[in-house]
Amino acid sequence: MRGVPHGEHIFGAALIAVGLFALYARTDLPLGTLREPGSGFFPGAVAVALILFAALALISRNSQTGRRRAEPRGIARISILSVLIATYASLLAAVGFVLCTVVLLLVTLRGLGMVGWLPAVLWAAGGSAGCYFLFTRLGMPLPGGLLAF
Amino acid sequence: MDILSSLALGFSVSLEPANLAYCFIGVLLGTVIGVLPGLGSAATIALLLPITYRIPPTSAVIMLAGIWYGSMYGGSTTSILLRVPGESASVMTCIDGFEMAKRGRAGAALGISAFGSFIAGTLGLLGLIFLAPPLAEFALDFGPPEYFALTLVGLTLVSFLGSGPWPRALAMAALGLLLGTVGLDPVRSQARFTFGTLSLQGGIEIIPMVMGLFGLSQAFTMIERRASVEEIAAMPKRLRELLPNRDEWRLAIGAILRGSLVGFLVGVLPGAGATISSYVAYAVEKRRSPHPERFGTGAIEGVAAPESANNAATASGFIPLLTLGLPANVVMALMLGAFMLHGVTPGPMLLVQKPDMFWGIVTSMFIGNLMLLVLNLPLIGVFARVAYMPSSYLVPVIVLACVIGAYGVNNNPVDILVMLGFGIFGYLAEKSGYSLAPLVLAFVLGPLMETSLRQSLILSQGSFGIFFERPITAALFALGAAVVIVPVLRLVLRWRAFGRFLKKVKM
């Protein structure tokens, strides 16, 4: 197992954990019989298969030696974007589409993409207002939030 | 209905102004995303799935299909000019295409790539037209055991023939099947893995899932290594003579025809698709060449064969989907998702119940191929410049498309969080060497697989013999076993060698 990147172990182990959890969560579903399989039959079989194949993947030789590891700065940027999207989802209904999207685009363009302030502000404002106009015209009810009157 | 009247019906649908417009949008978008390194056709189709909600199903599939085969055309442009494959199916084109470009024959390489793609796409469509109806008629006799065998063998082939180690692919397929069981049981309508929440009763929505897995995870990859798109080499300034000369045509025409045949055959196989077909076509061409040493130094056959193969494969990839309802690769799985969003089930009954839709989609691909030829030759310089679009602008576009698309499914911000969850999962999976294609294929095939398994067991009174007594299921399992047996034996032998090594160490 020497030389196998650490993340692959964690991912394989996480898949096994998901399989075990599915087996546990399936216990309140009837297995039925082979003549008449119940609701828990297929999920149970699939969970067992998941555990087996994930275990096999863990112990079989790694063939992804060329895979590039994430750099700490890269992980930081991904984390920032993830938190940003989660915050966006949480505030969307209350704050509204346009304001939330301006912030999302501004941080993505300026903070993560290193685009200059002026183009970032212009793209963020224009993009969010343009999308709001376009999608509401297409019949998608985007929340107005603080700007709704 | 004979073939000619079917084609006439198809053209009457595909030549409608709206469908022509969707076809044009599809091939144009496909070419642009084919040019852009990093953003693949699967990601783009995933990002556009929510938009297809609001357009008629035939137009939606026409547009999505255009994106797929358009991306094959676009991928070759940057492969030849910049040695940057926009699509994985264009990797082989880089080898000889870029060498030709360095020798001042970029125009000929681009020209043969465009003509080869057009010829192969057209031949692939002819194959689709003549093979699909008899196959669909044959499939009308399929019962639950046949469908179970098809889905099981299909997933197994995807896992064994696709990229990456097969235990990982099978683990991802199993996870996809498990995710497909969330919601109401398709036979008894009992809630499963819903944990008391009403929103999970309808199951996991495919749109936030694929947008996260393919769209957002791609954005994560781009911001992780921010410099990749800006690292592209300088584009040659002059593109002389787009038309290949007579000698080049003489060398390339055989490669185009052989590449088309290889691509068509490989494209039907689950898991193989356009990428593998281009590798096989290149290998075939090199092996049968009297001067294999020319390959890698700018042989025009090395451009013609893989480019023809990947385009023929896009056409033949539709055969299992349209006739059996089974996607052969992840793009087809997304296409199946588009059908399902409109309440249409592709399969043998599609040709009977909706011949206008079936033939409209097929004939639109003829039109799309022609559009691509006309579009690509004069605009190659413009498309090559698209590759320079910096990721600083591309990432916000992808993120915005993802959040709007996910939100638009139910107008519920929770779907954005679901999309985010799948995005993080997709990024981590790719980073750990686990392919996402088996997961998505298994997710869309899961309900059919479960229903057909349970119905088969009820029919046979609990006997698994039903899967081996019927000739079609037996043949399918034999095919699956033939593909599986060699890698499994290899793994067993490796373990035995490892066991012997351990014994020696103990002694």
XYZ file of C-alpha atoms in Angstrom:
656
model
C 0.000 0.000 0.000
C 3.068 2.193 0.027
C 2.802 5.293 -2.143
C -0.980 5.480 -2.086
C -2.008 9.096 -1.420
C -3.727 9.627 1.906
C -6.861 11.190 0.398
C -7.672 8.038 -1.534
C -7.737 6.040 1.706
C -10.055 8.556 3.314
C -12.376 8.562 0.310
C -12.476 4.748 0.144
C -13.102 4.552 3.888
C -15.860 7.166 3.573
C -17.577 5.025 0.935
C -17.456 2.036 3.280
C -18.941 4.217 6.034
C -21.770 5.273 3.690
C -22.455 1.605 2.906
C -22.504 0.696 6.605
C -24.785 3.609 7.390
C -27.143 2.553 4.572
C -27.244 -0.979 5.980
C -28.096 0.443 9.404
C -30.715 2.855 8.036
C -32.252 0.033 5.980
C -33.076 -2.073 9.045
C -36.588 -0.614 9.364
C -37.396 -1.567 5.756
C -38.788 -5.065 5.070
C -36.375 -7.371 3.237
C -39.204 -9.603 2.009
C -38.438 -12.944 0.436
C -36.899 -13.958 -2.867
C -40.420 -14.742 -4.112
C -41.541 -11.259 -3.188
C -38.638 -8.925 -2.402
C -39.468 -6.060 -0.036
C -38.502 -2.395 -0.046
C -35.240 -3.073 1.773
C -34.043 -5.869 -0.528
C -32.376 -3.825 -3.250
C -30.898 -1.066 -1.012
C -29.489 -3.774 1.269
C -27.871 -5.660 -1.609
C -26.466 -2.452 -3.074
C -25.084 -1.317 0.309
C -23.278 -4.657 0.691
C -21.892 -4.269 -2.850
C -20.722 -0.742 -2.015
C -18.876 -1.930 1.087
C -17.265 -4.825 -0.808
C -16.123 -2.797 -3.813
C -14.918 0.132 -1.710
C -12.911 -2.298 0.426
C -11.514 -3.880 -2.741
C -10.603 -0.429 -4.068
C -8.831 0.349 -0.791
C -6.679 -2.766 -0.777
C -5.984 -3.025 -4.513
C -2.884 -1.354 -5.917
C -3.095 2.360 -6.657
C -2.854 3.269 -10.318
C -3.258 7.021 -10.002
C 0.331 7.916 -9.253
C 0.267 10.912 -11.595
C -2.626 12.614 -9.796
C -1.764 16.076 -8.557
C -2.343 16.887 -4.909
C -4.247 20.029 -4.028
C -2.127 22.931 -2.866
C -3.060 24.644 0.419
C -3.919 27.868 -1.447
C -6.139 25.928 -3.819
C -7.943 24.260 -0.912
C -8.391 27.677 0.720
C -9.955 29.087 -2.471
C -12.304 26.079 -2.752
C -13.306 26.445 0.899
C -14.021 30.162 0.435
C -16.176 29.443 -2.619
C -18.039 26.658 -0.788
C -18.799 28.875 2.213
C -19.811 31.658 -0.149
C -22.316 29.415 -1.977
C -23.685 28.037 1.312
C -24.162 31.609 2.621
C -25.752 32.566 -0.694
C -28.276 29.731 -0.343
C -29.057 30.685 3.251
C -29.594 34.399 2.549
C -31.174 34.180 -0.911
C -34.818 34.291 0.216
C -34.303 37.106 2.752
C -31.778 39.325 0.952
C -32.859 38.644 -2.606
C -31.287 37.412 -5.823
C -29.697 40.614 -7.083
C -27.841 41.606 -3.905
C -26.717 38.047 -3.140
C -25.530 37.509 -6.704
C -23.614 40.800 -6.785
C -21.656 39.689 -3.701
C -21.167 36.156 -5.050
C -19.843 37.407 -8.383
C -17.748 40.151 -6.845
C -15.966 37.780 -4.472
C -15.517 35.157 -7.217
C -14.208 37.685 -9.738
C -12.136 39.923 -7.495
C -11.276 37.725 -4.519
C -10.725 34.391 -6.230
C -10.059 35.409 -9.811
C -7.882 38.484 -9.156
C -9.856 40.513 -11.725
C -9.422 44.309 -11.313
C -11.930 46.184 -9.131
C -13.644 48.100 -11.931
C -14.293 45.156 -14.290
C -15.252 42.993 -11.295
C -17.845 45.525 -10.087
C -19.187 46.061 -13.604
C -19.448 42.337 -14.354
C -21.001 41.584 -10.941
C -23.614 44.336 -11.177
C -24.374 43.777 -14.844
C -24.389 39.983 -14.543
C -26.742 39.827 -11.571
C -29.159 42.456 -12.911
C -29.073 40.867 -16.385
C -29.726 37.373 -15.016
C -32.576 38.664 -12.829
C -34.173 40.351 -15.801
C -33.663 37.377 -18.128
C -34.799 34.609 -15.795
C -37.820 36.444 -14.377
C -38.895 37.097 -17.990
C -38.480 33.359 -18.641
C -40.917 32.664 -15.806
C -38.511 31.749 -13.004
C -39.605 33.516 -9.798
C -36.308 34.772 -8.359
C -36.619 36.296 -4.865
C -36.602 40.124 -4.784
C -35.656 40.270 -1.086
C -34.552 43.681 0.205
C -34.946 45.244 -3.224
C -38.557 44.068 -3.618
C -41.124 46.794 -3.314
C -43.103 3.150 -41.913
C -40.216 2.808 -44.393
C -36.936 4.613 -43.948
C -37.606 7.329 -46.538
C -40.973 8.355 -45.114
C -39.445 8.233 -41.603
C -36.670 10.550 -42.734
C -39.215 12.850 -44.364
C -41.124 12.974 -41.075
C -37.874 13.635 -39.217
C -36.797 16.460 -41.498
C -40.249 18.037 -41.228
C -39.598 18.269 -37.470
C -35.922 19.187 -37.488
C -36.351 21.840 -40.192
C -38.915 23.762 -38.125
C -37.420 27.233 -37.470
C -37.374 26.772 -33.692
C -35.630 23.401 -33.930
C -33.124 24.778 -36.429
C -32.367 27.578 -33.978
C -31.918 25.154 -31.051
C -29.719 22.953 -33.225
C -27.579 25.975 -34.141
C -27.324 27.094 -30.504
C -26.335 23.556 -29.532
C -23.575 23.126 -32.122
C -22.246 26.634 -31.515
C -22.147 26.115 -27.734
C -20.666 22.673 -28.270
C -17.881 24.048 -30.447
C -17.084 26.782 -27.909
C -16.981 24.424 -24.943
C -15.032 21.897 -27.029
C -12.426 24.590 -27.525
C -12.313 25.541 -23.839
C -9.957 23.263 -21.941
C -11.452 22.134 -18.656
C -15.139 22.566 -19.393
C -16.379 19.346 -20.966
C -19.566 18.459 -22.802
C -20.939 16.591 -19.760
C -20.495 19.679 -17.582
C -22.140 21.936 -20.162
C -25.085 19.621 -20.679
C -25.465 19.377 -16.905
C -25.429 23.189 -16.662
C -28.037 23.520 -19.412
C -30.418 20.808 -18.202
C -32.564 23.268 -16.189
C -33.080 25.452 -19.271
C -34.506 22.461 -21.144
C -37.394 22.471 -18.635
C -38.843 25.411 -20.471
C -38.510 24.210 -24.058
C -40.255 21.330 -25.865
C -38.606 17.928 -25.332
C -37.611 17.378 -28.970
C -35.969 20.811 -29.175
C -34.231 20.196 -25.844
C -32.657 16.930 -26.972
C -31.765 18.433 -30.381
C -29.872 21.217 -28.596
C -28.149 18.920 -26.094
C -27.139 16.487 -28.846
C -25.716 19.453 -30.795
C -23.591 20.358 -27.791
C -22.183 16.856 -27.666
C -21.161 16.367 -31.266
C -20.266 20.065 -31.587
C -17.769 19.654 -28.756
C -16.007 16.945 -30.779
C -15.446 19.441 -33.608
C -14.295 22.191 -31.252
C -11.918 19.913 -29.364
C -9.850 19.308 -32.480
C -9.204 23.017 -33.160
C -7.128 23.686 -30.051
C -5.559 20.227 -30.244
C -4.117 21.063 -33.648
C -3.293 24.733 -33.161
C -2.305 24.870 -29.522
C -1.649 21.248 -28.543
C -4.335 21.652 -25.906
C -7.155 19.110 -26.168
C -10.416 20.863 -25.327
C -12.044 17.431 -24.931
C -10.582 14.116 -23.774
C -11.648 12.616 -27.123
C -9.233 14.979 -28.914
C -6.096 13.932 -27.044
C -4.913 11.670 -29.896
C -5.427 14.487 -32.412
C -2.785 16.556 -30.598
C 0.008 14.154 -31.478
C 0.050 14.492 -35.250
C -2.173 17.560 -35.556
C 0.227 19.852 -33.703
C 3.212 18.408 -35.611
C 1.410 19.215 -38.874
C 0.723 22.735 -37.587
C 4.408 23.202 -36.755
C 5.278 22.212 -40.326
C 2.918 24.859 -41.704
C 0.074 22.423 -42.526
C -2.305 23.572 -39.780
C -4.925 24.417 -42.383
C -4.790 20.942 -43.896
C -5.016 19.316 -40.446
C -7.991 21.484 -39.487
C -9.616 20.901 -42.864
C -9.220 17.129 -42.773
C -10.430 17.126 -39.175
C -13.584 19.047 -40.144
C -14.254 17.015 -43.296
C -13.425 13.738 -41.531
C -15.755 14.658 -38.654
C -18.516 15.490 -41.124
C -18.098 12.276 -43.133
C -17.858 10.130 -39.989
C -20.787 11.868 -38.334
C -22.887 11.293 -41.456
C -21.842 7.630 -41.759
C -22.537 7.146 -38.050
C -25.997 8.597 -38.514
C -26.664 6.287 -41.453
C -25.722 3.384 -39.189
C -28.056 4.748 -36.525
C -30.894 5.109 -39.041
C -30.588 1.568 -40.346
C -29.791 -0.198 -37.067
C -32.055 1.588 -34.597
C -35.491 0.542 -35.970
C -34.786 -3.236 -36.104
C -33.090 -3.078 -32.697
C -36.057 -1.216 -31.211
C -38.447 -3.774 -32.706
C -36.345 -6.575 -31.268
C -36.351 -4.848 -27.877
C -40.161 -4.772 -27.817
C -40.010 -8.431 -26.730
C -37.787 -7.611 -23.763
C -39.236 -8.361 -20.349
C -37.997 -7.574 -16.822
C -35.204 -10.226 -16.898
C -33.764 -8.767 -20.115
C -33.858 -5.243 -18.715
C -32.217 -6.335 -15.500
C -29.483 -8.124 -17.457
C -28.989 -5.097 -19.731
C -28.666 -2.644 -16.851
C -26.394 -4.926 -14.811
C -24.124 -5.803 -17.739
C -24.163 -2.176 -18.947
C -23.002 -0.895 -15.573
C -20.390 -3.620 -15.341
C -19.025 -2.760 -18.802
C -18.959 0.942 -17.922
C -16.940 0.127 -14.828
C -14.514 -2.202 -16.559
C -14.059 -0.377 -19.870
C -14.091 3.170 -18.502
C -11.147 5.071 -17.115
C -9.695 4.206 -13.713
C -9.409 0.998 -11.708
C -12.542 -1.173 -11.876
C -13.042 -1.706 -8.100
C -13.350 2.078 -7.710
C -15.723 2.331 -10.671
C -17.883 -0.469 -9.264
C -17.891 1.196 -5.838
C -19.092 4.428 -7.462
C -21.733 2.506 -9.434
C -22.953 0.904 -6.194
C -23.115 4.354 -4.575
C -25.102 5.640 -7.560
C -27.560 2.751 -7.223
C -27.867 3.467 -3.502
C -28.570 7.162 -4.124
C -31.184 6.086 -6.671
C -33.088 4.218 -3.928
C -33.687 7.402 -1.909
C -37.378 8.316 -2.017
C -40.424 6.158 -2.592
C -39.961 2.475 -3.401
C -40.961 2.098 -7.102
C -42.947 -1.100 -6.411
C -44.624 -0.537 -3.021
C -44.307 3.249 -2.635
C -42.708 2.892 0.791
C -40.437 5.776 1.841
C -36.747 4.847 1.946
C -33.820 6.859 3.375
C -36.016 9.955 3.624
C -35.397 10.393 7.389
C -38.861 11.842 7.813
C -38.371 14.705 5.371
C -41.029 15.298 2.755
C -38.629 16.807 0.211
C -36.670 13.553 -0.064
C -39.771 11.487 -0.889
C -39.467 12.345 -4.566
C -35.888 11.136 -4.503
C -32.714 13.102 -5.134
C -33.209 15.589 -7.963
C -30.946 14.836 -10.909
C -30.320 18.492 -11.851
C -28.684 19.740 -8.621
C -26.828 16.439 -8.512
C -25.246 16.583 -11.988
C -24.705 20.340 -11.820
C -22.731 19.829 -8.641
C -20.875 16.738 -9.815
C -19.850 18.093 -13.205
C -20.320 21.880 -13.124
C -19.334 23.061 -9.662
C -16.624 20.430 -9.212
C -15.125 21.724 -12.483
C -15.168 25.262 -11.087
C -13.397 23.973 -7.957
C -10.737 22.302 -10.099
C -10.257 25.526 -12.056
C -9.816 27.761 -9.018
C -7.553 25.210 -7.388
C -4.981 25.467 -10.187
C -5.797 28.928 -11.418
C -3.034 29.273 -13.978
C -3.919 26.341 -16.243
C -5.924 28.173 -18.885
C -3.486 31.038 -19.082
C -0.607 28.599 -19.693
C -1.635 27.963 -23.315
C 1.047 28.300 -25.977
C 0.918 31.052 -28.586
C -1.433 30.495 -31.529
C 0.098 30.398 -35.031
C -0.690 33.643 -36.793
C -1.439 32.384 -40.303
C -3.797 29.577 -41.266
C -2.959 28.758 -44.870
C -4.893 26.505 -47.170
C -7.766 25.045 -45.193
C -8.342 22.538 -47.973
C -6.038 19.510 -47.863
C -4.176 18.789 -51.097
C -4.701 15.698 -53.268
C -1.929 13.645 -51.626
C -3.265 14.416 -48.180
C -6.783 13.424 -49.236
C -5.433 10.154 -50.700
C -3.758 9.306 -47.396
C -6.648 10.449 -45.226
C -9.738 9.040 -46.915
C -9.044 5.420 -45.905
C -8.281 6.545 -42.355
C -11.576 8.470 -42.252
C -13.576 5.438 -43.365
C -11.791 3.037 -41.010
C -12.004 5.565 -38.156
C -15.740 5.918 -38.797
C -16.263 2.150 -38.596
C -14.144 1.782 -35.448
C -15.843 4.772 -33.827
C -19.296 3.502 -34.672
C -18.650 0.032 -33.221
C -16.837 1.236 -30.087
C -19.361 4.038 -29.487
C -22.202 1.555 -28.972
C -20.361 -0.203 -26.131
C -21.269 0.997 -22.646
C -18.437 2.954 -21.104
C -16.292 3.092 -24.224
C -17.558 6.216 -26.028
C -15.775 8.852 -28.064
C -12.501 8.956 -26.127
C -11.703 5.242 -26.300
C -12.833 5.069 -29.933
C -10.282 7.766 -30.855
C -7.496 5.799 -29.123
C -8.509 2.552 -30.865
C -8.790 4.250 -34.282
C -5.333 5.816 -33.908
C -3.840 2.465 -32.869
C -5.536 0.656 -35.786
C -4.255 3.232 -38.264
C -0.711 3.102 -36.934
C -0.675 -0.704 -36.929
C -1.864 -1.081 -40.508
C 0.317 1.700 -41.910
C 3.339 0.613 -43.999
C 5.213 3.536 -42.371
C 4.191 3.565 -38.694
C 7.262 5.689 -37.929
C 5.455 8.647 -39.564
C 2.920 8.672 -36.733
C 3.838 11.261 -34.159
C 5.688 13.363 -36.701
C 2.668 14.869 -38.456
C 0.913 12.011 -40.294
C -2.439 13.208 -41.607
C -3.949 9.763 -40.948
C -3.158 10.382 -37.264
C -5.551 13.335 -37.362
C -8.176 11.859 -39.686
C -8.678 8.541 -37.858
C -9.269 9.732 -34.253
C -11.333 12.736 -35.333
C -13.557 10.520 -37.495
C -13.834 7.916 -34.757
C -14.957 10.310 -32.029
C -17.653 11.778 -34.277
C -18.959 8.392 -35.415
C -19.048 7.340 -31.758
C -21.265 10.278 -30.819
C -23.846 9.104 -33.361
C -23.726 5.432 -32.417
C -23.863 6.312 -28.712
C -27.496 7.257 -29.293
C -28.435 3.724 -30.413
C -28.675 2.097 -26.949
C -30.418 5.165 -25.529
C -33.040 5.613 -28.219
C -33.768 1.922 -28.785
C -33.319 0.365 -25.340
C -33.547 3.372 -23.040
C -30.061 2.602 -21.748
C -27.350 5.287 -21.746
C -23.957 4.048 -22.961
C -21.996 6.855 -21.328
C -22.377 9.759 -18.948
C -23.438 12.254 -21.640
C -26.176 9.846 -22.691
C -27.179 9.485 -19.030
C -27.656 13.261 -18.909
C -29.593 13.055 -22.158
C -31.797 10.415 -20.517
C -32.243 12.884 -17.675
C -33.454 15.481 -20.198
C -35.983 13.002 -21.594
C -37.156 12.112 -18.090
C -37.589 15.778 -17.117
C -40.227 15.956 -19.842
C -41.892 12.703 -18.846
C -40.621 10.928 -21.975
C -39.108 7.469 -21.620
C -36.662 6.648 -24.388
C -36.618 3.008 -25.428
C -38.316 0.674 -27.904
C -41.682 2.387 -27.483
C -40.279 5.798 -28.429
C -40.158 4.832 -32.082
C -43.751 3.541 -31.915
C -45.328 6.259 -29.773
C -43.285 9.313 -30.772
C -41.800 8.683 -34.228
C -41.718 12.430 -34.910
C -39.494 12.951 -31.884
C -37.232 10.002 -32.678
C -36.713 10.887 -36.324
C -36.621 14.622 -35.580
C -33.661 14.105 -33.241
C -31.866 11.807 -35.686
C -32.285 14.076 -38.721
C -31.320 17.158 -36.705
C -27.893 15.592 -36.359
C -27.483 15.627 -40.149
C -28.318 19.317 -40.142
C -26.096 19.956 -37.137
C -23.147 18.237 -38.806
C -23.613 20.385 -41.875
C -23.846 23.523 -39.717
C -20.623 22.534 -37.980
C -18.785 22.101 -41.261
C -19.934 25.506 -42.474
C -19.295 27.087 -39.070
C -15.911 25.556 -38.361
C -13.975 26.129 -41.545
C -14.238 29.928 -41.759
C -14.387 30.567 -38.001
C -11.511 28.402 -36.828
C -9.423 31.454 -35.915
C -12.244 32.875 -33.792
C -12.816 29.583 -31.950
C -9.097 29.178 -31.275
C -9.131 32.560 -29.519
C -11.920 31.342 -27.197
C -9.325 29.074 -25.609
C -7.720 32.218 -24.207
C -10.781 33.019 -22.086
C -9.284 33.242 -18.598
C -10.622 31.013 -15.844
C -11.106 34.172 -13.715
C -14.168 34.915 -15.882
C -15.173 31.338 -16.650
C -15.476 30.246 -13.003
C -18.057 32.925 -12.024
C -20.121 31.993 -15.099
C -20.128 28.311 -14.104
C -20.922 29.113 -10.460
C -23.777 31.423 -11.423
C -25.199 28.857 -13.861
C -25.003 26.217 -11.119
C -26.778 28.246 -8.429
C -29.511 29.526 -10.756
C -30.004 26.087 -12.305
C -30.208 24.312 -8.960
C -32.535 26.949 -7.482
C -34.778 26.886 -10.540
C -35.685 23.200 -10.128
C -38.116 23.814 -7.242
C -37.462 27.495 -6.487
C -35.938 26.241 -3.264
C -32.529 27.392 -1.911
C -32.051 23.942 -0.327
C -31.357 22.609 -3.837
C -28.358 24.979 -4.002
C -26.998 23.320 -0.863
C -27.619 19.879 -2.413
C -25.750 21.032 -5.522
C -22.908 22.340 -3.339
C -22.719 19.003 -1.500
C -22.449 17.089 -4.762
C -19.929 19.615 -6.065
C -17.630 19.024 -3.092
C -18.181 15.284 -3.384
C -17.429 15.337 -7.127
C -14.239 17.331 -6.614
C -13.020 14.977 -3.875
C -13.942 11.906 -5.929
C -12.020 13.108 -8.974
C -9.105 14.099 -6.771
C -9.061 10.627 -5.227
C -9.176 8.876 -8.598
C -12.834 7.818 -8.478
C -14.688 8.376 -11.757
C -18.091 10.069 -11.613
C -19.512 8.483 -14.771
C -20.484 5.114 -13.207
C -22.186 6.945 -10.330
C -24.433 9.028 -12.599
C -25.194 6.121 -14.931
C -26.098 3.900 -11.979
C -28.227 6.659 -10.464
C -30.363 6.999 -13.602
C -30.498 3.245 -14.270
C -31.089 2.253 -10.627
C -34.906 2.451 -10.541
C -35.214 0.424 -13.768
C -32.710 -2.108 -12.476
C -34.499 -2.542 -9.149
C -37.970 -2.764 -10.650
C -36.902 -5.303 -13.269
C -35.024 -7.404 -10.691
C -37.993 -7.526 -8.319
C -40.472 -8.206 -11.112
C -38.235 -10.977 -12.473
C -38.015 -12.647 -9.061
C -41.794 -12.429 -8.609
C -42.256 -13.951 -12.109
C -39.854 -16.796 -11.382
C -41.157 -17.436 -7.858
C -37.811 -16.445 -6.385
C -35.553 -18.378 -8.760
C -32.453 -16.670 -10.196
C -32.562 -19.297 -12.948
C -34.828 -16.945 -14.941
C -31.730 -14.880 -15.821
C -29.907 -17.840 -17.354
C -32.762 -19.713 -19.036
C -33.620 -16.965 -21.504
C -31.261 -16.682 -24.493
C -30.894 -12.881 -24.472
C -30.107 -12.644 -20.764
C -27.727 -15.603 -20.987
C -25.919 -13.995 -23.948
C -25.678 -10.668 -22.112
C -24.269 -12.277 -18.973
C -21.765 -14.202 -21.111
C -20.649 -10.900 -22.687
C -20.312 -9.298 -19.255
C -18.363 -12.295 -17.943
C -15.989 -12.163 -20.912
C -15.087 -8.548 -20.116
C -14.875 -9.078 -16.365
C -12.942 -12.317 -16.177
C -9.462 -11.102 -17.226
C -9.160 -8.132 -14.797
C -10.612 -10.205 -11.945
C -8.181 -13.070 -12.620
C -5.333 -10.566 -12.706
C -6.352 -9.259 -9.295
C -6.640 -12.791 -7.858
C -3.193 -13.723 -9.205
C -1.728 -10.565 -7.708
C -3.191 -11.459 -4.317
C -1.792 -14.981 -4.550
C 1.645 -13.555 -5.331
C 1.242 -11.195 -2.382
C 0.285 -14.159 -0.155
C 3.399 -16.074 -1.240
C 5.508 -12.999 -0.521
C 4.017 -12.745 2.990
C 4.770 -16.421 3.640
C 8.388 -15.893 2.602
C 8.699 -12.897 4.893
C 7.321 -14.928 7.835
C 9.849 -17.716 7.196
